[in-house]
Amino acid sequence: MSQKDKLPNRRQKILDFIQDFMQDNGIPPTVRDIQKACEISSTSVVDYNLRLLDRDGFLNRRPEMARGIELLGASGTHGANTLKVPIVGSIAAGSPIPVFPNEMDSQNADFDFIEISSEVNRKYGTVFALEVKGTSMIDALIDDGDVVLVQPTPNVEQGEMAVAWIADREEATLKKFYVEGDKVRLQPANSAMGPIYCQAKNVEVRGKVVGVIRKY
DNA sequence: CATCGTCAAGACGCGACCCT
DNA sequence: AGGGTCGCGTCTTGACGATG
């Protein structure tokens, strides 16, 4: 059935663009973004091609939702290059909750595992997964119950999504991270919620989000 | 109202057949 | 072989409904 992985030009271009776009912006493009970028005369062509890419397992589309594209791994390479990552705990996207998993006491509990493309591993090294609680990152298309892939690192760029540990509250939270002078702004991606301001020394970055996996 | 995803109808290109 | 036509994949135009 499915042939060699020689995608038609247009499909490959669309796939590449989505990949780039998500890297640059952290969110998937709209159909019309793709249309412009790939010089396609109509959104239906984009839709048509996305449908095929969906069918062939290059991406998932979330119906009834804007920007509902999820890229699946293994574009170009052979499929089945996946590896399992433990979901080591949950992270609050709402108000902070005082649980943050110790990555290493993962042995005794029976964790859920989630399969990701091994490209992620190649790119970011070891990552771990956290289940998201709350909806404060909904505008970044991270919903309650979704799983984020986190690269353990203390370094995040301005505006990147980070797992932040607020020392004096002993709470961890998932927010967009901005340094503003000697303060840190933890910004939810949800227009209904306001940012949290903290002293920079009071905030410790535990890792940054490098991927999102949606769950049903 | 602007943005976004989806759909219906039809056109075009191309290869696979089929015929005289 | 040369010409007709059918099917299929792809694309265009244009419009609709949902959402914020």
Coordinates of C-alpha atoms (C1' of nucleotides) in Angstrom, one line a residue:
Chain A
M1 CA 0.0 0.0 0.0
S2 CA 2.0 2.9 1.2
Q3 CA 4.9 3.4 -1.1
K4 CA 8.4 4.5 -0.5
D5 CA 8.6 7.7 1.4
K6 CA 9.0 9.9 -1.6
L7 CA 6.4 12.5 -0.9
P8 CA 5.2 14.7 -3.7
N9 CA 6.9 18.1 -3.7
R10 CA 4.0 20.0 -2.4
R11 CA 3.4 17.7 0.5
Q12 CA 7.0 17.7 1.5
K13 CA 7.0 21.5 1.4
I14 CA 4.0 21.7 3.6
L15 CA 5.5 19.3 6.0
D16 CA 8.7 21.2 6.1
F17 CA 6.9 24.5 6.6
I18 CA 4.8 23.2 9.5
Q19 CA 8.0 21.9 11.1
D20 CA 9.8 25.2 10.8
F21 CA 6.8 27.2 11.8
M22 CA 6.3 25.2 15.0
Q23 CA 9.9 25.6 15.8
D24 CA 9.8 29.3 15.4
N25 CA 6.5 30.0 17.0
G26 CA 5.8 27.1 19.2
I27 CA 2.3 26.6 17.7
P28 CA 1.1 25.0 14.5
P29 CA 0.3 27.2 11.5
T30 CA -3.1 27.8 10.2
V31 CA -4.2 26.5 6.9
R32 CA -3.9 30.0 5.4
D33 CA -0.3 30.3 6.8
I34 CA 0.6 27.2 4.9
Q35 CA -1.2 28.4 1.8
K36 CA 0.8 31.6 1.7
A37 CA 4.1 30.0 2.6
C38 CA 3.9 27.3 0.0
E39 CA 2.4 29.5 -2.7
I40 CA -0.8 27.5 -3.0
S41 CA -3.7 29.3 -4.6
S42 CA -6.3 27.9 -2.3
T43 CA -6.9 26.7 1.2
S44 CA -8.6 23.6 0.0
V45 CA -5.4 22.4 -1.5
V46 CA -3.8 22.7 1.9
D47 CA -6.7 21.0 3.4
Y48 CA -6.6 18.3 0.8
N49 CA -2.9 17.7 1.3
L50 CA -3.2 17.8 5.1
R51 CA -5.8 15.2 4.8
L52 CA -3.5 13.0 2.9
L53 CA -0.6 13.6 5.3
D54 CA -3.0 12.7 8.1
R55 CA -4.0 9.6 6.3
D56 CA -0.4 8.6 5.8
G57 CA 0.5 9.1 9.4
F58 CA 2.8 12.2 9.1
L59 CA 0.6 14.3 11.3
N60 CA -2.6 14.3 13.3
R61 CA -5.3 16.8 12.9
R62 CA -7.5 17.9 15.6
P63 CA -11.0 18.5 14.3
E64 CA -13.1 21.5 15.3
M65 CA -10.1 23.5 16.5
A66 CA -8.0 26.2 15.0
R67 CA -4.4 25.3 14.4
G68 CA -5.2 21.7 15.2
I69 CA -2.2 20.2 13.6
E70 CA 0.1 17.9 15.4
L71 CA 3.3 16.8 13.7
L72 CA 4.2 13.2 14.1
G73 CA 7.8 12.1 13.9
A74 CA 9.7 10.2 11.3
S75 CA 9.2 12.5 8.4
G76 CA 11.4 11.3 5.7
T77 CA 13.0 8.6 7.7
H78 CA 11.6 5.2 8.2
G79 CA 8.7 5.0 10.6
A80 CA 8.7 3.4 14.0
N81 CA 11.6 5.4 15.2
T82 CA 10.0 5.9 18.5
L83 CA 11.0 5.7 22.1
K84 CA 9.2 5.7 25.3
V85 CA 9.3 8.4 27.8
P86 CA 7.8 8.1 31.3
I87 CA 5.2 10.6 32.4
V88 CA 6.8 11.3 35.7
G89 CA 4.1 13.5 37.2
S90 CA 1.9 16.4 36.6
I91 CA 2.5 20.1 36.2
A92 CA 0.1 22.9 36.9
A93 CA -0.7 25.1 34.0
G94 CA -3.2 26.9 36.2
S95 CA -2.2 28.1 39.6
P96 CA 0.9 26.4 40.8
I97 CA 0.6 23.1 42.6
P98 CA 3.2 22.0 45.1
V99 CA 4.2 18.8 43.5
F100 CA 7.2 18.5 41.3
P101 CA 8.4 15.1 40.4
N102 CA 11.9 14.0 41.3
E103 CA 13.0 12.6 38.0
M104 CA 14.8 9.8 39.6
D105 CA 12.3 8.3 42.0
S106 CA 10.6 6.9 39.0
Q107 CA 11.5 3.3 39.6
N108 CA 8.8 2.3 42.1
A109 CA 5.8 3.9 40.6
D110 CA 4.2 2.4 37.5
F111 CA 4.3 5.3 35.2
D112 CA 2.4 5.7 32.0
F113 CA 4.7 5.9 29.1
I114 CA 4.3 7.9 26.0
E115 CA 5.8 7.3 22.7
I116 CA 7.7 10.0 21.0
S117 CA 9.8 10.3 17.9
S118 CA 13.4 9.5 18.5
E119 CA 14.3 12.7 16.7
V120 CA 13.3 14.5 19.8
N121 CA 15.8 12.6 21.7
R122 CA 18.5 13.2 19.1
K123 CA 17.8 16.9 19.3
Y124 CA 17.3 17.6 22.9
G125 CA 18.9 14.6 24.7
T126 CA 16.9 13.0 27.5
V127 CA 13.5 14.4 28.0
F128 CA 10.8 13.6 30.4
A129 CA 7.0 14.0 30.2
L130 CA 4.6 15.8 32.5
E131 CA 0.9 15.7 32.4
V132 CA -0.6 19.2 32.3
K133 CA -3.2 20.2 34.8
G134 CA -5.4 23.2 34.2
T135 CA -5.9 25.4 31.1
S136 CA -3.7 28.4 31.6
M137 CA -1.7 27.5 28.5
I138 CA -4.7 26.9 26.3
D139 CA -3.7 29.7 23.9
A140 CA -0.5 27.8 23.3
L141 CA -2.7 24.8 22.5
I142 CA -1.9 23.0 25.7
D143 CA -5.0 21.8 27.4
D144 CA -5.8 20.1 30.6
G145 CA -4.7 16.5 30.4
D146 CA -2.2 17.1 27.6
V147 CA 1.4 15.9 28.1
V148 CA 4.4 18.2 27.6
L149 CA 7.9 17.0 26.8
V150 CA 10.4 18.7 28.9
Q151 CA 14.1 19.0 28.4
P152 CA 15.9 19.4 31.8
T153 CA 17.8 22.6 31.5
P154 CA 18.3 25.8 33.6
N155 CA 18.5 27.9 30.4
V156 CA 15.5 29.2 28.7
E157 CA 15.1 32.0 26.2
Q158 CA 12.8 34.9 26.6
G159 CA 9.3 33.8 26.1
E160 CA 9.9 30.1 26.0
M161 CA 7.7 27.8 27.8
A162 CA 9.4 26.6 31.0
V163 CA 8.8 24.5 34.0
A164 CA 9.6 27.0 36.8
W165 CA 10.1 26.2 40.4
I166 CA 9.0 29.0 42.7
A167 CA 11.3 28.5 45.7
D168 CA 9.5 30.3 48.5
R169 CA 6.1 28.8 47.6
E170 CA 7.6 25.4 46.9
E171 CA 5.5 25.2 43.8
A172 CA 6.2 24.3 40.2
T173 CA 4.3 25.7 37.3
L174 CA 4.3 25.7 33.5
K175 CA 4.4 29.2 32.0
K176 CA 6.0 31.3 29.4
F177 CA 9.2 32.7 30.9
Y178 CA 10.4 36.3 30.7
V179 CA 13.2 38.0 32.5
E180 CA 12.5 41.6 33.3
G181 CA 15.3 43.2 35.2
D182 CA 15.7 41.4 38.5
K183 CA 12.3 40.0 38.2
V184 CA 10.8 37.1 36.3
R185 CA 7.4 37.2 34.7
L186 CA 5.6 33.9 34.4
Q187 CA 3.0 34.5 31.7
P188 CA 0.1 32.1 31.1
A189 CA -1.1 31.6 27.6
N190 CA -4.6 32.3 28.5
S191 CA -6.2 35.7 28.1
A192 CA -8.3 35.2 31.1
M193 CA -5.3 34.8 33.4
G194 CA -2.7 37.3 34.5
P195 CA 1.0 36.8 34.9
I196 CA 2.9 35.9 38.0
Y197 CA 5.8 38.2 39.0
C198 CA 8.7 36.8 41.1
Q199 CA 12.1 37.8 42.1
A200 CA 14.5 36.2 39.7
K201 CA 16.5 34.6 42.5
N202 CA 13.3 33.0 43.8
V203 CA 12.7 31.2 40.5
E204 CA 14.5 28.2 39.3
V205 CA 14.0 26.9 35.8
R206 CA 13.8 23.2 35.8
G207 CA 13.4 22.6 32.1
K208 CA 11.8 23.9 29.0
V209 CA 9.0 22.5 26.9
V210 CA 10.2 21.0 23.7
G211 CA 7.0 19.3 22.7
V212 CA 3.3 18.7 23.3
I213 CA 1.4 15.5 23.0
R214 CA -2.4 15.7 23.1
K215 CA -4.4 13.1 24.8
Y216 CA -7.9 12.1 24.3
Chain B
dC1 C1' -16.4 41.6 11.8
dA2 C1' -12.1 39.0 10.9
dT3 C1' -10.1 34.7 11.2
dC4 C1' -10.1 30.0 10.5
dG5 C1' -11.3 25.1 8.9
dT6 C1' -14.1 22.7 5.7
dC7 C1' -16.7 21.5 1.8
dA8 C1' -18.9 21.0 -3.0
dA9 C1' -18.5 21.3 -7.9
dG10 C1' -16.0 21.4 -11.5
dA11 C1' -11.4 21.6 -14.4
dC12 C1' -7.0 19.8 -15.7
dG13 C1' -3.2 16.4 -16.6
dC14 C1' -1.9 11.9 -17.2
dG15 C1' -1.7 7.1 -17.5
dA16 C1' -4.5 2.8 -18.5
dC17 C1' -7.5 0.8 -21.6
dC18 C1' -9.9 -0.1 -25.8
dC19 C1' -11.1 0.2 -30.4
dT20 C1' -10.7 0.5 -35.6
Chain C
dA1 C1' 0.4 2.6 -34.2
dG2 C1' -3.0 6.4 -33.6
dG3 C1' -7.0 8.3 -31.6
dG4 C1' -10.9 8.2 -28.2
dT5 C1' -12.4 7.9 -23.4
dC6 C1' -12.5 6.5 -18.7
dG7 C1' -10.6 6.9 -13.9
dC8 C1' -7.9 8.9 -10.6
dG9 C1' -5.2 12.3 -8.3
dT10 C1' -4.8 17.0 -7.9
dC11 C1' -6.0 21.7 -8.0
dT12 C1' -9.2 26.1 -8.4
dT13 C1' -13.1 28.8 -7.3
dG14 C1' -16.0 30.1 -4.2
dA15 C1' -18.9 29.7 -0.4
dC16 C1' -20.4 28.2 4.4
dG17 C1' -20.4 27.8 9.4
dA18 C1' -17.9 28.2 13.7
dT19 C1' -15.4 31.0 16.8
dG20 C1' -13.7 34.8 19.4

